[in-house]
Amino acid sequence: MSIPSYWRSRQQRLALAGEVCPNCEAKLFPPRDICPHCGGPAKTRFDFCGRGTVYSFSRVNAAPAGFEAYAPYVVALVALEEGPLVTAQLTDIAPEDVYIGMPVEMVTRQMRREGEEGLVHYSYKFRPVMERVQG
Ligand SMILES: [Zn+2]
């Protein structure tokens, strides 16, 4: 099974949870509880839409041990529609097809479950937004 079809079959739509500052309304991701813009407390949850554009990117040809099957891949800085920049791996695209300004959307999957309490870890990646086919 190819990696893209694996992702398509396993992906789940989950919120990209951050925070919003009640004072200056800055959107924060990842959540940090203190607004970097005004220094005030920011603990109000805000769900990002998960869409954005590629702000910058780099191709990774040598993957860490255990992830060799995924190389080469692209790690991008994604500018979310709401403003914050998120670093994440891109998926469902050939590394040579990535470009600055490319529209992307978040996909997530469960990574692993830990212990009896079932603490679940999620990982998110971004994939190209599918272009509408005309006609
Ligand atoms: Zn603020």
Tab-separated table of N, CA, C and O and ligand atoms in Angstrom:
chain	number	residue	atom	x	y	z
A	1	MET	N	0.858	-1.199	0.000
A	1	MET	CA	0.000	0.000	0.000
A	1	MET	C	0.890	1.244	0.000
A	1	MET	O	1.850	1.313	0.752
A	2	SER	N	0.596	2.173	-0.850
A	2	SER	CA	1.420	3.377	-0.900
A	2	SER	C	1.130	4.266	0.303
A	2	SER	O	0.078	4.155	0.934
A	3	ILE	N	2.049	5.129	0.593
A	3	ILE	CA	1.871	6.015	1.736
A	3	ILE	C	0.658	6.936	1.563
A	3	ILE	O	-0.137	7.078	2.476
A	4	PRO	N	0.482	7.541	0.382
A	4	PRO	CA	-0.697	8.429	0.250
A	4	PRO	C	-2.019	7.715	0.493
A	4	PRO	O	-2.894	8.233	1.172
A	5	SER	N	-2.189	6.493	-0.037
A	5	SER	CA	-3.470	5.820	0.158
A	5	SER	C	-3.615	5.395	1.616
A	5	SER	O	-4.707	5.359	2.162
A	6	TYR	N	-2.491	5.092	2.266
A	6	TYR	CA	-2.541	4.783	3.692
A	6	TYR	C	-3.102	5.987	4.447
A	6	TYR	O	-3.978	5.865	5.274
A	7	TRP	N	-2.587	7.162	4.113
A	7	TRP	CA	-3.052	8.370	4.791
A	7	TRP	C	-4.511	8.649	4.498
A	7	TRP	O	-5.256	9.040	5.363
A	8	ARG	N	-4.900	8.457	3.247
A	8	ARG	CA	-6.295	8.747	2.913
A	8	ARG	C	-7.249	7.843	3.683
A	8	ARG	O	-8.302	8.262	4.104
A	9	SER	N	-6.855	6.566	3.857
A	9	SER	CA	-7.767	5.641	4.522
A	9	SER	C	-7.769	5.835	6.030
A	9	SER	O	-8.731	5.500	6.698
A	10	ARG	N	-6.682	6.364	6.588
A	10	ARG	CA	-6.577	6.453	8.034
A	10	ARG	C	-6.880	7.847	8.590
A	10	ARG	O	-7.029	8.022	9.782
A	11	GLN	N	-6.925	8.825	7.737
A	11	GLN	CA	-7.029	10.186	8.258
A	11	GLN	C	-8.340	10.425	8.993
A	11	GLN	O	-9.359	9.834	8.698
A	12	GLN	N	-8.266	11.269	9.981
A	12	GLN	CA	-9.446	11.668	10.713
A	12	GLN	C	-9.458	13.184	10.721
A	12	GLN	O	-8.416	13.812	10.782
A	13	ARG	N	-10.636	13.725	10.684
A	13	ARG	CA	-10.718	15.179	10.765
A	13	ARG	C	-10.785	15.588	12.226
A	13	ARG	O	-11.718	15.302	12.930
A	14	LEU	N	-9.781	16.262	12.679
A	14	LEU	CA	-9.737	16.729	14.051
A	14	LEU	C	-9.456	18.220	14.044
A	14	LEU	O	-8.838	18.735	13.130
A	15	ALA	N	-9.892	18.858	15.081
A	15	ALA	CA	-9.650	20.287	15.173
A	15	ALA	C	-8.173	20.538	15.446
A	15	ALA	O	-7.518	19.761	16.122
A	16	LEU	N	-7.674	21.615	14.912
A	16	LEU	CA	-6.331	22.069	15.214
A	16	LEU	C	-6.514	23.078	16.355
A	16	LEU	O	-6.872	24.225	16.138
A	17	ALA	N	-6.355	22.589	17.579
A	17	ALA	CA	-6.714	23.391	18.740
A	17	ALA	C	-5.596	24.317	19.177
A	17	ALA	O	-4.475	23.891	19.411
A	18	GLY	N	-5.927	25.576	19.261
A	18	GLY	CA	-4.997	26.575	19.769
A	18	GLY	C	-5.722	27.409	20.799
A	18	GLY	O	-6.639	26.919	21.464
A	19	GLU	N	-5.334	28.646	20.920
A	19	GLU	CA	-5.977	29.544	21.869
A	19	GLU	C	-6.146	30.909	21.237
A	19	GLU	O	-5.445	31.266	20.292
A	20	VAL	N	-7.081	31.660	21.790
A	20	VAL	CA	-7.274	33.035	21.345
A	20	VAL	C	-7.142	33.943	22.559
A	20	VAL	O	-7.620	33.622	23.653
A	21	CYS	N	-6.453	35.066	22.369
A	21	CYS	CA	-6.252	36.019	23.457
A	21	CYS	C	-7.520	36.857	23.637
A	21	CYS	O	-7.980	37.481	22.684
A	22	PRO	N	-8.102	36.854	24.864
A	22	PRO	CA	-9.329	37.622	25.088
A	22	PRO	C	-9.065	39.129	25.088
A	22	PRO	O	-9.990	39.924	24.959
A	23	ASN	N	-7.819	39.508	25.217
A	23	ASN	CA	-7.459	40.922	25.289
A	23	ASN	C	-7.258	41.545	23.906
A	23	ASN	O	-7.911	42.516	23.544
A	24	CYS	N	-6.366	40.951	23.113
A	24	CYS	CA	-6.052	41.544	21.802
A	24	CYS	C	-6.535	40.678	20.650
A	24	CYS	O	-6.316	41.010	19.489
A	25	GLU	N	-7.169	39.525	20.964
A	25	GLU	CA	-7.748	38.634	19.967
A	25	GLU	C	-6.726	37.968	19.053
A	25	GLU	O	-7.078	37.469	17.985
A	26	ALA	N	-5.463	37.938	19.461
A	26	ALA	CA	-4.456	37.219	18.692
A	26	ALA	C	-4.756	35.724	18.757
A	26	ALA	O	-5.178	35.218	19.792
A	27	LYS	N	-4.574	35.028	17.634
A	27	LYS	CA	-4.768	33.584	17.600
A	27	LYS	C	-3.423	32.903	17.850
A	27	LYS	O	-2.433	33.221	17.181
A	28	LEU	N	-3.402	31.969	18.793
A	28	LEU	CA	-2.139	31.341	19.187
A	28	LEU	C	-2.101	29.869	18.800
A	28	LEU	O	-3.029	29.116	19.075
A	29	PHE	N	-1.010	29.468	18.175
A	29	PHE	CA	-0.758	28.054	17.926
A	29	PHE	C	0.741	27.841	17.893
A	29	PHE	O	1.436	28.566	17.194
A	30	PRO	N	1.284	26.837	18.610
A	30	PRO	CA	0.523	25.982	19.530
A	30	PRO	C	0.064	26.758	20.758
A	30	PRO	O	0.578	27.838	21.029
A	31	PRO	N	-0.906	26.209	21.523
A	31	PRO	CA	-1.387	26.896	22.716
A	31	PRO	C	-0.262	27.103	23.726
A	31	PRO	O	0.537	26.208	23.945
A	32	ARG	N	-0.161	28.307	24.298
A	32	ARG	CA	0.928	28.560	25.243
A	32	ARG	C	0.455	29.310	26.478
A	32	ARG	O	1.250	29.635	27.346
A	33	ASP	N	-0.854	29.627	26.518
A	33	ASP	CA	-1.480	30.221	27.698
A	33	ASP	C	-1.074	31.662	27.987
A	33	ASP	O	-1.665	32.305	28.840
A	34	ILE	N	-0.028	32.159	27.331
A	34	ILE	CA	0.363	33.555	27.489
A	34	ILE	C	0.422	34.159	26.091
A	34	ILE	O	1.061	33.610	25.193
A	35	CYS	N	-0.256	35.272	25.904
A	35	CYS	CA	-0.267	35.911	24.597
A	35	CYS	C	1.095	36.543	24.294
A	35	CYS	O	1.570	37.367	25.058
A	36	PRO	N	1.734	36.136	23.191
A	36	PRO	CA	3.041	36.708	22.856
A	36	PRO	C	2.935	38.150	22.366
A	36	PRO	O	3.935	38.857	22.295
A	37	HIS	N	1.720	38.594	22.060
A	37	HIS	CA	1.542	39.941	21.531
A	37	HIS	C	1.336	40.976	22.625
A	37	HIS	O	1.865	42.072	22.556
A	38	CYS	N	0.550	40.617	23.652
A	38	CYS	CA	0.274	41.602	24.698
A	38	CYS	C	0.710	41.118	26.079
A	38	CYS	O	0.641	41.865	27.043
A	39	GLY	N	1.161	39.855	26.186
A	39	GLY	CA	1.662	39.365	27.460
A	39	GLY	C	0.588	38.941	28.445
A	39	GLY	O	0.898	38.509	29.549
A	40	GLY	N	-0.666	39.058	28.052
A	40	GLY	CA	-1.756	38.695	28.945
A	40	GLY	C	-2.054	37.208	28.906
A	40	GLY	O	-1.560	36.491	28.036
A	41	PRO	N	-2.847	36.721	29.864
A	41	PRO	CA	-3.228	35.308	29.864
A	41	PRO	C	-4.173	35.009	28.694
A	41	PRO	O	-5.063	35.804	28.391
A	42	ALA	N	-3.928	33.895	28.028
A	42	ALA	CA	-4.766	33.509	26.896
A	42	ALA	C	-5.048	32.028	27.013
A	42	ALA	O	-4.251	31.198	26.605
A	43	LYS	N	-6.158	31.693	27.637
A	43	LYS	CA	-6.469	30.282	27.861
A	43	LYS	C	-7.789	29.874	27.218
A	43	LYS	O	-8.338	28.830	27.518
A	44	THR	N	-8.303	30.727	26.342
A	44	THR	CA	-9.546	30.401	25.662
A	44	THR	C	-9.255	29.558	24.438
A	44	THR	O	-8.489	29.960	23.573
A	45	ARG	N	-9.853	28.371	24.383
A	45	ARG	CA	-9.590	27.493	23.259
A	45	ARG	C	-10.117	28.090	21.957
A	45	ARG	O	-11.193	28.683	21.916
A	46	PHE	N	-9.344	27.895	20.920
A	46	PHE	CA	-9.747	28.334	19.590
A	46	PHE	C	-9.387	27.237	18.607
A	46	PHE	O	-8.253	26.769	18.588
A	47	ASP	N	-10.349	26.794	17.812
A	47	ASP	CA	-10.098	25.743	16.831
A	47	ASP	C	-9.800	26.351	15.474
A	47	ASP	O	-10.652	27.020	14.887
A	48	PHE	N	-8.607	26.110	14.994
A	48	PHE	CA	-8.243	26.614	13.680
A	48	PHE	C	-8.916	25.758	12.607
A	48	PHE	O	-9.207	24.582	12.829
A	49	CYS	N	-9.122	26.355	11.447
A	49	CYS	CA	-9.821	25.633	10.385
A	49	CYS	C	-8.919	24.594	9.737
A	49	CYS	O	-9.400	23.684	9.069
A	50	GLY	N	-7.615	24.714	9.933
A	50	GLY	CA	-6.696	23.716	9.395
A	50	GLY	C	-6.269	23.984	7.962
A	50	GLY	O	-5.569	23.177	7.366
A	51	ARG	N	-6.701	25.120	7.410
A	51	ARG	CA	-6.275	25.454	6.053
A	51	ARG	C	-5.252	26.582	6.080
A	51	ARG	O	-5.272	27.442	6.967
A	52	GLY	N	-4.370	26.555	5.107
A	52	GLY	CA	-3.373	27.611	5.021
A	52	GLY	C	-2.612	27.499	3.722
A	52	GLY	O	-3.051	26.818	2.790
A	53	THR	N	-1.472	28.173	3.685
A	53	THR	CA	-0.632	28.113	2.499
A	53	THR	C	0.812	27.864	2.928
A	53	THR	O	1.205	28.187	4.048
A	54	VAL	N	1.584	27.280	2.014
A	54	VAL	CA	2.999	27.016	2.299
A	54	VAL	C	3.745	28.345	2.320
A	54	VAL	O	3.743	29.087	1.342
A	55	TYR	N	4.383	28.617	3.458
A	55	TYR	CA	5.116	29.877	3.650
A	55	TYR	C	6.576	29.678	3.274
A	55	TYR	O	7.185	30.527	2.641
A	56	SER	N	7.132	28.544	3.684
A	56	SER	CA	8.469	28.141	3.260
A	56	SER	C	8.567	26.637	3.478
A	56	SER	O	7.724	26.064	4.154
A	57	PHE	N	9.549	26.012	2.897
A	57	PHE	CA	9.647	24.558	3.050
A	57	PHE	C	11.066	24.093	2.804
A	57	PHE	O	11.878	24.817	2.228
A	58	SER	N	11.366	22.874	3.251
A	58	SER	CA	12.646	22.257	2.935
A	58	SER	C	12.439	20.769	2.714
A	58	SER	O	11.596	20.144	3.357
A	59	ARG	N	13.177	20.220	1.787
A	59	ARG	CA	13.087	18.797	1.499
A	59	ARG	C	14.047	18.045	2.410
A	59	ARG	O	15.175	18.467	2.612
A	60	VAL	N	13.554	16.953	2.952
A	60	VAL	CA	14.373	16.121	3.831
A	60	VAL	C	14.652	14.807	3.107
A	60	VAL	O	13.741	14.034	2.840
A	61	ASN	N	15.927	14.599	2.772
A	61	ASN	CA	16.275	13.390	2.032
A	61	ASN	C	16.742	12.261	2.936
A	61	ASN	O	16.624	11.096	2.597
A	62	ALA	N	17.288	12.597	4.095
A	62	ALA	CA	17.758	11.589	5.042
A	62	ALA	C	16.838	11.606	6.253
A	62	ALA	O	16.876	12.507	7.070
A	63	ALA	N	15.972	10.606	6.339
A	63	ALA	CA	15.006	10.555	7.426
A	63	ALA	C	15.645	9.980	8.687
A	63	ALA	O	16.614	9.230	8.613
A	64	PRO	N	15.094	10.308	9.854
A	64	PRO	CA	15.582	9.730	11.107
A	64	PRO	C	15.386	8.216	11.108
A	64	PRO	O	14.549	7.689	10.373
A	65	ALA	N	16.166	7.525	11.931
A	65	ALA	CA	16.061	6.076	12.032
A	65	ALA	C	14.621	5.657	12.294
A	65	ALA	O	13.949	6.219	13.153
A	66	GLY	N	14.133	4.704	11.524
A	66	GLY	CA	12.769	4.227	11.701
A	66	GLY	C	11.792	4.885	10.748
A	66	GLY	O	10.661	4.450	10.608
A	67	PHE	N	12.221	5.962	10.093
A	67	PHE	CA	11.319	6.680	9.191
A	67	PHE	C	11.865	6.691	7.765
A	67	PHE	O	11.454	7.495	6.947
A	68	GLU	N	12.825	5.782	7.486
A	68	GLU	CA	13.476	5.778	6.176
A	68	GLU	C	12.467	5.621	5.036
A	68	GLU	O	12.649	6.177	3.963
A	69	ALA	N	11.396	4.854	5.291
A	69	ALA	CA	10.414	4.599	4.237
A	69	ALA	C	9.695	5.866	3.796
A	69	ALA	O	9.093	5.903	2.740
A	70	TYR	N	9.765	6.902	4.639
A	70	TYR	CA	9.035	8.121	4.324
A	70	TYR	C	9.889	9.129	3.560
A	70	TYR	O	9.393	10.117	3.069
A	71	ALA	N	11.197	8.897	3.488
A	71	ALA	CA	12.069	9.847	2.807
A	71	ALA	C	12.035	9.620	1.302
A	71	ALA	O	11.876	8.478	0.867
A	72	PRO	N	12.235	10.627	0.470
A	72	PRO	CA	12.330	12.016	0.911
A	72	PRO	C	10.948	12.586	1.222
A	72	PRO	O	9.949	12.143	0.678
A	73	TYR	N	10.918	13.536	2.121
A	73	TYR	CA	9.655	14.199	2.416
A	73	TYR	C	9.906	15.691	2.583
A	73	TYR	O	11.064	16.142	2.527
A	74	VAL	N	8.854	16.434	2.759
A	74	VAL	CA	8.976	17.882	2.837
A	74	VAL	C	8.429	18.376	4.170
A	74	VAL	O	7.330	17.987	4.579
A	75	VAL	N	9.228	19.170	4.852
A	75	VAL	CA	8.766	19.835	6.056
A	75	VAL	C	8.513	21.289	5.681
A	75	VAL	O	9.389	21.948	5.120
A	76	ALA	N	7.308	21.752	5.962
A	76	ALA	CA	6.935	23.103	5.556
A	76	ALA	C	6.532	23.956	6.747
A	76	ALA	O	6.083	23.444	7.776
A	77	LEU	N	6.726	25.249	6.575
A	77	LEU	CA	6.172	26.222	7.499
A	77	LEU	C	4.872	26.670	6.833
A	77	LEU	O	4.891	27.222	5.738
A	78	VAL	N	3.752	26.347	7.475
A	78	VAL	CA	2.445	26.639	6.897
A	78	VAL	C	1.845	27.864	7.579
A	78	VAL	O	1.778	27.918	8.808
A	79	ALA	N	1.448	28.840	6.789
A	79	ALA	CA	0.764	30.017	7.318
A	79	ALA	C	-0.724	29.699	7.373
A	79	ALA	O	-1.381	29.567	6.337
A	80	LEU	N	-1.263	29.525	8.580
A	80	LEU	CA	-2.690	29.228	8.724
A	80	LEU	C	-3.515	30.433	8.298
A	80	LEU	O	-3.058	31.577	8.375
A	81	GLU	N	-4.761	30.174	7.874
A	81	GLU	CA	-5.638	31.266	7.449
A	81	GLU	C	-5.817	32.293	8.554
A	81	GLU	O	-5.991	33.472	8.298
A	82	GLU	N	-5.787	31.822	9.813
A	82	GLU	CA	-5.994	32.730	10.949
A	82	GLU	C	-4.714	33.462	11.350
A	82	GLU	O	-4.736	34.271	12.269
A	83	GLY	N	-3.576	33.144	10.721
A	83	GLY	CA	-2.369	33.903	10.999
A	83	GLY	C	-1.134	33.152	11.459
A	83	GLY	O	-0.061	33.358	10.899
A	84	PRO	N	-1.263	32.272	12.482
A	84	PRO	CA	-0.051	31.636	13.001
A	84	PRO	C	0.665	30.761	11.977
A	84	PRO	O	0.046	30.265	11.032
A	85	LEU	N	1.968	30.581	12.193
A	85	LEU	CA	2.768	29.697	11.362
A	85	LEU	C	2.952	28.374	12.094
A	85	LEU	O	3.210	28.349	13.285
A	86	VAL	N	2.777	27.268	11.366
A	86	VAL	CA	2.898	25.932	11.940
A	86	VAL	C	3.917	25.143	11.131
A	86	VAL	O	3.880	25.160	9.905
A	87	THR	N	4.817	24.470	11.820
A	87	THR	CA	5.768	23.590	11.136
A	87	THR	C	5.191	22.188	11.086
A	87	THR	O	4.780	21.654	12.113
A	88	ALA	N	5.127	21.614	9.898
A	88	ALA	CA	4.565	20.269	9.770
A	88	ALA	C	5.066	19.618	8.498
A	88	ALA	O	5.521	20.282	7.570
A	89	GLN	N	4.973	18.296	8.486
A	89	GLN	CA	5.338	17.550	7.286
A	89	GLN	C	4.208	17.633	6.272
A	89	GLN	O	3.033	17.641	6.642
A	90	LEU	N	4.572	17.673	4.996
A	90	LEU	CA	3.557	17.619	3.931
A	90	LEU	C	3.386	16.174	3.499
A	90	LEU	O	4.318	15.378	3.554
A	91	THR	N	2.200	15.827	3.066
A	91	THR	CA	1.924	14.471	2.608
A	91	THR	C	1.091	14.526	1.336
A	91	THR	O	0.546	15.568	0.977
A	92	ASP	N	0.993	13.403	0.644
A	92	ASP	CA	0.210	13.293	-0.586
A	92	ASP	C	0.719	14.197	-1.698
A	92	ASP	O	-0.056	14.655	-2.541
A	93	ILE	N	2.018	14.480	-1.702
A	93	ILE	CA	2.575	15.298	-2.780
A	93	ILE	C	4.034	14.927	-2.977
A	93	ILE	O	4.732	14.600	-2.017
A	94	ALA	N	4.481	14.942	-4.227
A	94	ALA	CA	5.892	14.691	-4.513
A	94	ALA	C	6.693	15.910	-4.065
A	94	ALA	O	6.251	17.045	-4.272
A	95	PRO	N	7.852	15.691	-3.452
A	95	PRO	CA	8.650	16.818	-2.943
A	95	PRO	C	8.925	17.880	-3.997
A	95	PRO	O	8.926	19.082	-3.693
A	96	GLU	N	9.116	17.462	-5.253
A	96	GLU	CA	9.444	18.439	-6.290
A	96	GLU	C	8.240	19.277	-6.722
A	96	GLU	O	8.382	20.246	-7.443
A	97	ASP	N	7.041	18.897	-6.281
A	97	ASP	CA	5.837	19.640	-6.661
A	97	ASP	C	5.438	20.703	-5.652
A	97	ASP	O	4.477	21.444	-5.869
A	98	VAL	N	6.143	20.792	-4.540
A	98	VAL	CA	5.796	21.765	-3.516
A	98	VAL	C	6.284	23.152	-3.930
A	98	VAL	O	7.361	23.292	-4.500
A	99	TYR	N	5.465	24.166	-3.680
A	99	TYR	CA	5.884	25.530	-3.996
A	99	TYR	C	5.365	26.492	-2.937
A	99	TYR	O	4.385	26.196	-2.240
A	100	ILE	N	6.023	27.620	-2.819
A	100	ILE	CA	5.602	28.653	-1.876
A	100	ILE	C	4.234	29.185	-2.287
A	100	ILE	O	3.999	29.462	-3.458
A	101	GLY	N	3.334	29.297	-1.343
A	101	GLY	CA	1.995	29.802	-1.638
A	101	GLY	C	0.999	28.710	-1.977
A	101	GLY	O	-0.173	28.998	-2.233
A	102	MET	N	1.448	27.448	-1.978
A	102	MET	CA	0.545	26.347	-2.300
A	102	MET	C	-0.524	26.187	-1.212
A	102	MET	O	-0.195	26.146	-0.026
A	103	PRO	N	-1.808	26.119	-1.594
A	103	PRO	CA	-2.872	25.924	-0.596
A	103	PRO	C	-2.809	24.513	-0.016
A	103	PRO	O	-2.688	23.542	-0.772
A	104	VAL	N	-2.870	24.419	1.303
A	104	VAL	CA	-2.808	23.114	1.969
A	104	VAL	C	-3.870	23.035	3.052
A	104	VAL	O	-4.413	24.052	3.494
A	105	GLU	N	-4.166	21.797	3.464
A	105	GLU	CA	-5.119	21.585	4.545
A	105	GLU	C	-4.566	20.512	5.465
A	105	GLU	O	-3.823	19.628	5.038
A	106	MET	N	-4.968	20.573	6.730
A	106	MET	CA	-4.438	19.648	7.714
A	106	MET	C	-5.118	18.286	7.644
A	106	MET	O	-6.325	18.193	7.452
A	107	VAL	N	-4.336	17.240	7.813
A	107	VAL	CA	-4.874	15.898	8.027
A	107	VAL	C	-4.200	15.364	9.287
A	107	VAL	O	-3.066	15.689	9.579
A	108	THR	N	-4.924	14.559	10.041
A	108	THR	CA	-4.365	14.047	11.292
A	108	THR	C	-4.559	12.548	11.378
A	108	THR	O	-5.390	11.964	10.700
A	109	ARG	N	-3.797	11.926	12.224
A	109	ARG	CA	-4.041	10.529	12.520
A	109	ARG	C	-3.557	10.254	13.935
A	109	ARG	O	-2.722	10.973	14.480
A	110	GLN	N	-4.099	9.193	14.496
A	110	GLN	CA	-3.676	8.780	15.823
A	110	GLN	C	-2.317	8.096	15.703
A	110	GLN	O	-2.120	7.234	14.861
A	111	MET	N	-1.369	8.501	16.514
A	111	MET	CA	-0.035	7.937	16.444
A	111	MET	C	0.105	6.710	17.332
A	111	MET	O	0.566	5.679	16.953
A	112	ARG	N	-0.250	6.838	18.585
A	112	ARG	CA	-0.113	5.705	19.495
A	112	ARG	C	-0.939	5.975	20.733
A	112	ARG	O	-1.349	7.089	21.012
A	113	ARG	N	-1.197	4.918	21.473
A	113	ARG	CA	-1.968	5.026	22.689
A	113	ARG	C	-1.074	4.554	23.823
A	113	ARG	O	-0.444	3.511	23.739
A	114	GLU	N	-1.003	5.317	24.887
A	114	GLU	CA	-0.071	5.002	25.966
A	114	GLU	C	-0.789	4.576	27.228
A	114	GLU	O	-1.676	5.278	27.716
A	115	GLY	N	-0.402	3.432	27.774
A	115	GLY	CA	-0.811	3.035	29.116
A	115	GLY	C	-2.290	2.780	29.287
A	115	GLY	O	-3.075	2.787	28.337
A	116	GLU	N	-2.667	2.538	30.522
A	116	GLU	CA	-4.035	2.181	30.856
A	116	GLU	C	-4.992	3.347	30.663
A	116	GLU	O	-6.154	3.165	30.343
A	117	GLU	N	-4.492	4.544	30.862
A	117	GLU	CA	-5.382	5.704	30.744
A	117	GLU	C	-5.709	6.000	29.284
A	117	GLU	O	-6.586	6.788	28.995
A	118	GLY	N	-4.953	5.389	28.400
A	118	GLY	CA	-5.242	5.588	26.995
A	118	GLY	C	-4.965	6.993	26.514
A	118	GLY	O	-5.746	7.590	25.780
A	119	LEU	N	-3.832	7.527	26.956
A	119	LEU	CA	-3.442	8.847	26.483
A	119	LEU	C	-3.113	8.727	24.999
A	119	LEU	O	-2.234	7.970	24.610
A	120	VAL	N	-3.857	9.435	24.179
A	120	VAL	CA	-3.717	9.288	22.739
A	120	VAL	C	-2.899	10.420	22.158
A	120	VAL	O	-3.127	11.587	22.474
A	121	HIS	N	-1.935	10.056	21.350
A	121	HIS	CA	-1.121	11.067	20.685
A	121	HIS	C	-1.574	11.211	19.239
A	121	HIS	O	-1.811	10.221	18.573
A	122	TYR	N	-1.654	12.431	18.793
A	122	TYR	CA	-2.019	12.675	17.401
A	122	TYR	C	-0.878	13.376	16.690
A	122	TYR	O	-0.122	14.113	17.296
A	123	SER	N	-0.785	13.100	15.441
A	123	SER	CA	0.182	13.785	14.621
A	123	SER	C	-0.580	14.446	13.488
A	123	SER	O	-1.550	13.908	13.005
A	124	TYR	N	-0.151	15.618	13.099
A	124	TYR	CA	-0.814	16.248	11.965
A	124	TYR	C	0.189	16.514	10.863
A	124	TYR	O	1.364	16.737	11.103
A	125	LYS	N	-0.318	16.440	9.656
A	125	LYS	CA	0.449	16.777	8.472
A	125	LYS	C	-0.441	17.679	7.636
A	125	LYS	O	-1.623	17.861	7.934
A	126	PHE	N	0.134	18.224	6.591
A	126	PHE	CA	-0.667	19.028	5.673
A	126	PHE	C	-0.552	18.417	4.293
A	126	PHE	O	0.485	17.887	3.911
A	127	ARG	N	-1.640	18.474	3.535
A	127	ARG	CA	-1.629	17.969	2.166
A	127	ARG	C	-2.181	19.058	1.262
A	127	ARG	O	-2.882	19.972	1.724
A	128	PRO	N	-1.892	18.948	-0.042
A	128	PRO	CA	-2.410	19.968	-0.965
A	128	PRO	C	-3.933	19.952	-0.970
A	128	PRO	O	-4.548	18.893	-0.878
A	129	VAL	N	-4.536	21.131	-1.081
A	129	VAL	CA	-5.973	21.214	-1.251
A	129	VAL	C	-6.290	20.764	-2.662
A	129	VAL	O	-5.692	21.226	-3.620
A	130	MET	N	-7.201	19.807	-2.772
A	130	MET	CA	-7.532	19.264	-4.088
A	130	MET	C	-8.185	20.339	-4.951
A	130	MET	O	-9.114	21.010	-4.529
A	131	GLU	N	-7.685	20.468	-6.161
A	131	GLU	CA	-8.255	21.435	-7.087
A	131	GLU	C	-9.570	20.900	-7.622
A	131	GLU	O	-9.714	19.712	-7.866
A	132	ARG	N	-10.521	21.791	-7.772
A	132	ARG	CA	-11.799	21.377	-8.361
A	132	ARG	C	-11.590	21.059	-9.834
A	132	ARG	O	-10.959	21.805	-10.555
A	133	VAL	N	-12.155	19.930	-10.249
A	133	VAL	CA	-12.049	19.537	-11.645
A	133	VAL	C	-13.190	20.192	-12.418
A	133	VAL	O	-14.362	20.011	-12.065
A	134	GLN	N	-12.866	20.929	-13.437
A	134	GLN	CA	-13.875	21.631	-14.222
A	134	GLN	C	-14.611	20.674	-15.139
A	134	GLN	O	-13.997	19.776	-15.715
A	135	GLY	N	-15.912	20.910	-15.318
A	135	GLY	CA	-16.708	20.113	-16.248
A	135	GLY	C	-16.948	18.738	-15.680
A	135	GLY	O	-17.103	17.797	-16.411
B	1	ZN	ZN	-2.998	39.369	23.459
